[in-house]
Short mmCIF file of C-alpha atoms and ligand atoms in Angstrom, two decimals:
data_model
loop_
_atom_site.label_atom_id
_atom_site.label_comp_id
_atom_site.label_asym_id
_atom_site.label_seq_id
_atom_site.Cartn_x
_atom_site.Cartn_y
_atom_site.Cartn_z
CA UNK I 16 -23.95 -26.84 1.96
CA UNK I 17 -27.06 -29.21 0.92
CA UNK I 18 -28.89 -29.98 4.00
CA UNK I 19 -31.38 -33.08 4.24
CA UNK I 20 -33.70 -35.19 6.46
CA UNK I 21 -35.01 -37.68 4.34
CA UNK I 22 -33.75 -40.98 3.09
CA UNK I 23 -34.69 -40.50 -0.86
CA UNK I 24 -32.86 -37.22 -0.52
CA UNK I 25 -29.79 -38.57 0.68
CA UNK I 26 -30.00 -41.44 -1.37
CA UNK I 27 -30.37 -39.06 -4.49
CA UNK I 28 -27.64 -36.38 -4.02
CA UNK I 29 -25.17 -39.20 -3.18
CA UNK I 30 -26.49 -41.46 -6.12
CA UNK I 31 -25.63 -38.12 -8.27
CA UNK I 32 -21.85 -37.67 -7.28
CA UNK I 33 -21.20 -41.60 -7.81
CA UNK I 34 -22.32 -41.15 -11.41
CA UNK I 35 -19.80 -38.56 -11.65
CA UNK I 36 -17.31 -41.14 -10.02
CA UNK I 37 -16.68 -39.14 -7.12
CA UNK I 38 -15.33 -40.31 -3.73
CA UNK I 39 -17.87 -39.73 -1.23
CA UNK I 40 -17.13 -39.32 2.56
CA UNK I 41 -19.18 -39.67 5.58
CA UNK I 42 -18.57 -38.07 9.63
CA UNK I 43 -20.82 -39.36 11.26
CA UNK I 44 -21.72 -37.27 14.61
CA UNK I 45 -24.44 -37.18 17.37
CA UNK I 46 -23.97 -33.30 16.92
CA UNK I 47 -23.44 -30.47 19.15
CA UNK I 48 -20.37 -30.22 17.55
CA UNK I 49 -16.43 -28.80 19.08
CA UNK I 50 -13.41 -28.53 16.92
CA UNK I 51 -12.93 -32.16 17.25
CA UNK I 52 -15.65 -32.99 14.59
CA UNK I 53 -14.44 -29.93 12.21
CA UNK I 54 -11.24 -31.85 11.91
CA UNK I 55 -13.38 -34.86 11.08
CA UNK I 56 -14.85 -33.35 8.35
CA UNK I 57 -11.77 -30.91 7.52
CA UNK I 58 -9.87 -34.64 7.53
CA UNK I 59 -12.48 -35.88 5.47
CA UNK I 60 -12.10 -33.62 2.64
CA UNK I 61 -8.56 -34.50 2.17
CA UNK I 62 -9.39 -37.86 1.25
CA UNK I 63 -13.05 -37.16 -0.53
CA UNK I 64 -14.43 -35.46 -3.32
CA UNK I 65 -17.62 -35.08 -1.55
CA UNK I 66 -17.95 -34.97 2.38
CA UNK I 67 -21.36 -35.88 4.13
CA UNK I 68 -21.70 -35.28 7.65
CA UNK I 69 -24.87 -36.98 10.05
CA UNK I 70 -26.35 -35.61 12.66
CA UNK I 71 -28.40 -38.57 14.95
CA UNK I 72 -28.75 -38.85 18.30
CA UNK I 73 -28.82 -42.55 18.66
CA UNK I 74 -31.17 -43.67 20.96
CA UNK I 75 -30.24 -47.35 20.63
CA UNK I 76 -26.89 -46.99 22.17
CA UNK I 77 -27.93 -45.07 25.61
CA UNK I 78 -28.91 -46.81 28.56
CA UNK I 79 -32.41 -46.34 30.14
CA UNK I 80 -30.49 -43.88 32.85
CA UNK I 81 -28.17 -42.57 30.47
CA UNK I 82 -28.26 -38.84 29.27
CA UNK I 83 -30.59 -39.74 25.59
CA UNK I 84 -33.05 -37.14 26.83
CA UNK I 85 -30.78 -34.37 27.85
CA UNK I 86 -27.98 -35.13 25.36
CA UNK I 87 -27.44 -31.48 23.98
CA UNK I 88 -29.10 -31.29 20.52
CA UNK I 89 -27.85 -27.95 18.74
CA UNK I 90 -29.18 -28.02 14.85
CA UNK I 91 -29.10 -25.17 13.68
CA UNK I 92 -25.33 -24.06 15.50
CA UNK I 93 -23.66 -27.11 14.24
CA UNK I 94 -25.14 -26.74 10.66
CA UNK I 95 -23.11 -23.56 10.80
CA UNK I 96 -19.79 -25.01 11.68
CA UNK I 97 -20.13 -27.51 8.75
CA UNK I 98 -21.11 -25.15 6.28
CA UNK I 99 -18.20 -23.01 7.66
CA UNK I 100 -16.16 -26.51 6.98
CA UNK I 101 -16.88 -26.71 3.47
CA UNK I 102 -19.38 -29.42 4.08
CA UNK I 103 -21.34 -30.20 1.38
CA UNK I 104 -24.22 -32.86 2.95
CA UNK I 105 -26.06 -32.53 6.27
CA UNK I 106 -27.72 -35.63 6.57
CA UNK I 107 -29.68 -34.60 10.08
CA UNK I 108 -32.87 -37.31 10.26
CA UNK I 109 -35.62 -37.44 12.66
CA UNK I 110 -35.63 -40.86 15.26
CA UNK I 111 -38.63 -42.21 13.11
CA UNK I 112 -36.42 -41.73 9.89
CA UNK I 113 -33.75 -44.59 11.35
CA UNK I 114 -36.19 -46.05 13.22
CA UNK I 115 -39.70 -46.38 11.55
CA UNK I 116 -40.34 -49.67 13.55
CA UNK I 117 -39.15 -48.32 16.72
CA UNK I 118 -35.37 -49.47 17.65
CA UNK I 119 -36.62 -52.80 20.36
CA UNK I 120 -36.68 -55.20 18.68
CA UNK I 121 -35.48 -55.09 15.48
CA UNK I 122 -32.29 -56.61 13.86
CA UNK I 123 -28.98 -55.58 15.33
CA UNK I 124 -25.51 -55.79 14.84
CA UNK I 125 -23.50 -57.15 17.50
CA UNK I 126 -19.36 -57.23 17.47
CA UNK I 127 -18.60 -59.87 19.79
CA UNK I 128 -15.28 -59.66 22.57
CA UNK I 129 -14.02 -56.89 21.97
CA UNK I 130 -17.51 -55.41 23.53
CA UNK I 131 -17.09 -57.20 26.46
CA UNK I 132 -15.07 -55.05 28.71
CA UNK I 133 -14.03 -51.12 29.43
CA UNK I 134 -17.19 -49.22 28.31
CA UNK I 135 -18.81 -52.42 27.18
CA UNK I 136 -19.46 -53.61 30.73
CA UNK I 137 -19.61 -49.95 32.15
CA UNK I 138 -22.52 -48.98 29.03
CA UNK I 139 -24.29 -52.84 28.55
CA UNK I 140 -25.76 -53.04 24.74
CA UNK I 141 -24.11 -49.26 24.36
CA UNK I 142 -21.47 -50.93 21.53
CA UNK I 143 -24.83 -52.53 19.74
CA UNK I 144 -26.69 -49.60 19.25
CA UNK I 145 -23.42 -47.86 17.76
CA UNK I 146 -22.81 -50.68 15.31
CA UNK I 147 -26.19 -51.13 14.11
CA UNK I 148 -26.75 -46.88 13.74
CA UNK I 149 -23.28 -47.38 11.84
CA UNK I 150 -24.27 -50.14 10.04
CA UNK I 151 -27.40 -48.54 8.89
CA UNK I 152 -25.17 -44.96 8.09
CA UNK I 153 -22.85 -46.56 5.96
CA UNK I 154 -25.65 -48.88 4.04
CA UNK I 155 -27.68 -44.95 3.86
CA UNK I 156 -24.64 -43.37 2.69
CA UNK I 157 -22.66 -45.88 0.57
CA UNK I 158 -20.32 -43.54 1.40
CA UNK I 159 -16.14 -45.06 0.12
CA UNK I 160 -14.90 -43.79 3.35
CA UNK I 161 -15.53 -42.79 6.93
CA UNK I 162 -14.22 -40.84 9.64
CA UNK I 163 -14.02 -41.54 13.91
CA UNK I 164 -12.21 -39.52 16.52
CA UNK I 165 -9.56 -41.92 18.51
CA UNK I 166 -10.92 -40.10 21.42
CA UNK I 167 -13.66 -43.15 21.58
CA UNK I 168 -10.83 -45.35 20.93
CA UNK I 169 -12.50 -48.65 21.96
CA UNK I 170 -15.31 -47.66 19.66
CA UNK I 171 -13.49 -47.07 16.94
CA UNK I 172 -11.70 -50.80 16.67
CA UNK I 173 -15.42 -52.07 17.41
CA UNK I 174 -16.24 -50.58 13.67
CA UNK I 175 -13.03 -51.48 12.18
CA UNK I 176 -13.54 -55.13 13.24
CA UNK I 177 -17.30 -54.88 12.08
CA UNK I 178 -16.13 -54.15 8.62
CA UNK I 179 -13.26 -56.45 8.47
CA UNK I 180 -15.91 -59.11 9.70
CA UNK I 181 -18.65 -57.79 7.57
CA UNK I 182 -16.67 -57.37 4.64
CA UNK I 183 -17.96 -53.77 4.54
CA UNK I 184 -16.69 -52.10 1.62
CA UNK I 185 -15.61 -48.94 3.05
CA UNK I 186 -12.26 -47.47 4.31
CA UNK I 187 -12.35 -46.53 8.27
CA UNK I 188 -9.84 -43.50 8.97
CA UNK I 189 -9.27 -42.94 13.05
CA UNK I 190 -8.68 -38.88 13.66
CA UNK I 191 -6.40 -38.03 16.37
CA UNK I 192 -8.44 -36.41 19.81
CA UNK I 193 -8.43 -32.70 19.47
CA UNK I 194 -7.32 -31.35 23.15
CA UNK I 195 -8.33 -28.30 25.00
CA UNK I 196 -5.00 -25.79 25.61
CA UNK I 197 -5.01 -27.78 29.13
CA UNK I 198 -5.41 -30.95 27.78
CA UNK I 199 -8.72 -32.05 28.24
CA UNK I 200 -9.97 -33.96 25.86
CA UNK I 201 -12.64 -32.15 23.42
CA UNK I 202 -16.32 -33.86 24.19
CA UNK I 203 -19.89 -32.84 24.10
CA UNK I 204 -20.11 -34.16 27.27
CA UNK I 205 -17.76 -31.54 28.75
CA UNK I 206 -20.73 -29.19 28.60
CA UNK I 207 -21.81 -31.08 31.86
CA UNK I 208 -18.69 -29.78 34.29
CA UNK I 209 -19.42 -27.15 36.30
CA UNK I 210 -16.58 -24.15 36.95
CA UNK I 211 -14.68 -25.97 39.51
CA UNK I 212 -15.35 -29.23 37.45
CA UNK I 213 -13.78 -28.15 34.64
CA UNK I 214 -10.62 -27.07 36.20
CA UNK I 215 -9.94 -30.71 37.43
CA UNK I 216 -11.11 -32.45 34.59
CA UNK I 217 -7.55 -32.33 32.34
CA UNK I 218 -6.31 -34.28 35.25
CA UNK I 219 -7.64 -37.24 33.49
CA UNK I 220 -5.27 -36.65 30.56
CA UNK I 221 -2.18 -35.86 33.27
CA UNK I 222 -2.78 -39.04 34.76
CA UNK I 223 -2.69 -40.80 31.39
CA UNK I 224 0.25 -38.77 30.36
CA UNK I 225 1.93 -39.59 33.13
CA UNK I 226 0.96 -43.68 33.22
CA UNK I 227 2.63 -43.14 29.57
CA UNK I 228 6.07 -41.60 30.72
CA UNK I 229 6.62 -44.43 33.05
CA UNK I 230 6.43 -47.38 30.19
CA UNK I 231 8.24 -45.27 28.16
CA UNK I 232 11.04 -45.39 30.39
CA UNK I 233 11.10 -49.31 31.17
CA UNK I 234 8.42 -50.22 33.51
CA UNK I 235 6.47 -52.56 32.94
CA UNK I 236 4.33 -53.56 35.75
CA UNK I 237 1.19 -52.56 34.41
CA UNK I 238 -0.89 -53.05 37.52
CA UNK I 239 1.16 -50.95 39.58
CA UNK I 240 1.00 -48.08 37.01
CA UNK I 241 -3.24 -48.57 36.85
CA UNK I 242 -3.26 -48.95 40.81
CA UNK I 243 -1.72 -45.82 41.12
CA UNK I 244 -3.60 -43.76 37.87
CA UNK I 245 -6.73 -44.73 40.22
CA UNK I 246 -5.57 -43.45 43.05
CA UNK I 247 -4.53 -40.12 42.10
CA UNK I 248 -7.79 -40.21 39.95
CA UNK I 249 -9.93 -40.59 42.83
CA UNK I 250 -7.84 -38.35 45.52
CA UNK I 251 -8.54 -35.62 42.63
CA UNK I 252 -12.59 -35.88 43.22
CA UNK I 253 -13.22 -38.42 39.73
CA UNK I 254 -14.78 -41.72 40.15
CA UNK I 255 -13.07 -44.06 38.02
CA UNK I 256 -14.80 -46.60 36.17
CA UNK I 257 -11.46 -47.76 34.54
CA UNK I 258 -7.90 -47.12 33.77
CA UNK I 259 -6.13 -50.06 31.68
CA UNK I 260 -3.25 -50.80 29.77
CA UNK I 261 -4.33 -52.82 26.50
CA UNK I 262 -3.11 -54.25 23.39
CA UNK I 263 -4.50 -51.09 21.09
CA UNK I 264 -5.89 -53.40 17.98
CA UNK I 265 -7.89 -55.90 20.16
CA UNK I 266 -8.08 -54.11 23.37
CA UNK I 267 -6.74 -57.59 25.06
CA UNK I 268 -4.64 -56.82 28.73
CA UNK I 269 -1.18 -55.61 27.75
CA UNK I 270 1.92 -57.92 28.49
CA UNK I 271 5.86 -57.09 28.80
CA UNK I 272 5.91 -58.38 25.08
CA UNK I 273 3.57 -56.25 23.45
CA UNK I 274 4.74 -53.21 21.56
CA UNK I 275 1.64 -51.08 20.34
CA UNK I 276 -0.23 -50.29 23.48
CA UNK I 277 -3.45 -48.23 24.59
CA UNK I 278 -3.47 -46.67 28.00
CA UNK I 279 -7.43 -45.90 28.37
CA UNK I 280 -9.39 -44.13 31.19
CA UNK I 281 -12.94 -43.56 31.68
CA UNK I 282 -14.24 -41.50 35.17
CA UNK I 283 -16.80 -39.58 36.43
CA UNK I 284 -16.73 -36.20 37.23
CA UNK I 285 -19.95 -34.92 38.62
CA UNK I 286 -22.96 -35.74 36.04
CA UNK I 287 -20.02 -36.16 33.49
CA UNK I 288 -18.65 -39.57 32.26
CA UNK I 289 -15.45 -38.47 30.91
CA UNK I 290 -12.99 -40.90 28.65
CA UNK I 291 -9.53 -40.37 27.08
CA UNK I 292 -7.09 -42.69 25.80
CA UNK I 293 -3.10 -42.64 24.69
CA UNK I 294 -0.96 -44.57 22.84
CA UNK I 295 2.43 -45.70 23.78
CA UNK I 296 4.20 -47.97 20.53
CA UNK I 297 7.35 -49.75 22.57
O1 PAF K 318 -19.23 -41.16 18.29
C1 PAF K 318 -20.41 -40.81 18.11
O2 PAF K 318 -20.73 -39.63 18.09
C2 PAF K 318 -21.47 -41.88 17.93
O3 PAF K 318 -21.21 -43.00 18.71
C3 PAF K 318 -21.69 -42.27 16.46
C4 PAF K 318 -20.44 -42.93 15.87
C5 PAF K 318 -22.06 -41.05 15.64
C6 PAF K 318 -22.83 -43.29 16.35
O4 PAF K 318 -24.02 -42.78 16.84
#
């Protein structure tokens, strides 16, 4: 596995495998990487000739009393895992390398609507900073494809709709979540639970699990089923910030005539925000 920092690099080793006409991939990550992102990139080399994975942590799309500072950073582990992947590009660049004129300020991209609720109005400008890092990734990389975990569900139809609207030349593959053995949702942010933290955080995906059992079997009062998600969400010890039922392309409020739904949850847990999502096609 090549490993780089710099832009010209990048640009270079990629610029050499498009001569050669091969089909270039890109994962990109935050890092401290779980098995999650190895099936990213293990994904990604079913589809590429060439995979590129980057490591960034974005400080565009954290709030000023989000986790930016203390958001793990683990170099030289994850390196390992990817090499162990059969990755052949690190692309892991310092802040000043994305951002040489600082990130206030400067040009953004914004994806209206579809922003404007679930961790849109829980994370304000959060979805902005994502699309313009991405934005900046794929114009870095050129790469013909690129991966996302559905575990940030809501952020991955924010980049499909950015490319559809952007006419973005490159193919956007979602990657089912990768689960702990009790269910939990793989995150880095699961690094934050304590012991007895940890043991009650799957509940998010029983709840979920459980929301979807019910509209499979006919119901369809979808306020009744969030009312009482919440409630056993909250009796557990979480603090939810929401539990929906949504169209799953545009994330719109589900109604008794829609077929391909979303069921997503995002709570706290201690200094953890946790978020899962699950699909339910009628
Ligand atoms: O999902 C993530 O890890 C990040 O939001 C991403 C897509 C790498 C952009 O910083």
């Amino acid at each position: 596995m090549n490993r780089v920092n710099g832009i010209a690099e990048l640009r270079a080793q990629v610029a050499a495998w498009k001569r050669a006409a091969e089909r270039v991939a890109l994962v990109p990550t935050m890092g401290n990487l779980h098995a999650g992102h190895i099936r990213l990139v293990e994904e990604a080399r079913r589809h590429a000739d060439r995979t590129v994975a980057s490591i960034f942590v974005n400080p565009m799309q954290f709030g000023p009393n989000e986790d930016f500072a203390s958001y793990p950073r683990t170099l030289e582990a994850d390196a390992g895992k990817l090499a162990a992947a059969g990755l052949d590009l690190l692309f892991a660049p310092p802040v000043e390398a994305i951002y040489p004129h600082g990130h206030l300020g400067m040009t953004t991209v914004s994806v209206p609507t579809i922003t404007g609720h679930l961790c849109g109005s829980a994370r304000p400008g959060h979805f902005d900073g994502v699309s313009t890092v991405v934005t900046k990734l794929f114009n870095l990389v050129q790469p013909d494809l690129a991966l996302f975990g559905e575990k940030d569900w809501q952020q991955l139809q924010v980049i499909r709709r950015m490319v559809r609207d952007l006419d973005v030349p490159i193919e956007i593959i979602g990657v089912p979540t990768v689960r702990e053995a009790d269910g939990l949702a793989m995150s880095s942010r699961n690094g934050y639970l304590s012991a007895a933290e940890r043991a009650l955080a799957p509940t998010l995906y029983t709840v979920l699990d459980a929301a979807a059992a019910r509209i499979r079997a006919g119901e369809r009062n979808y306020a009744a089923i969030t009312e009482a998600a919440n409630a056993t969400l909250l009796d557990a010890g979480f603090t939810p910030d929401y539990f929906e039922v949504r169209r799953a392309d545009d994330l719109l409020p589900a109604g008794p005539a829609d077929h391909d739904l979303r069921l997503l949850a995002a709570a706290r847990l201690g200094r953890a925000r946790l978020i899962d999502n699950l699909g339910v096609t009628l």
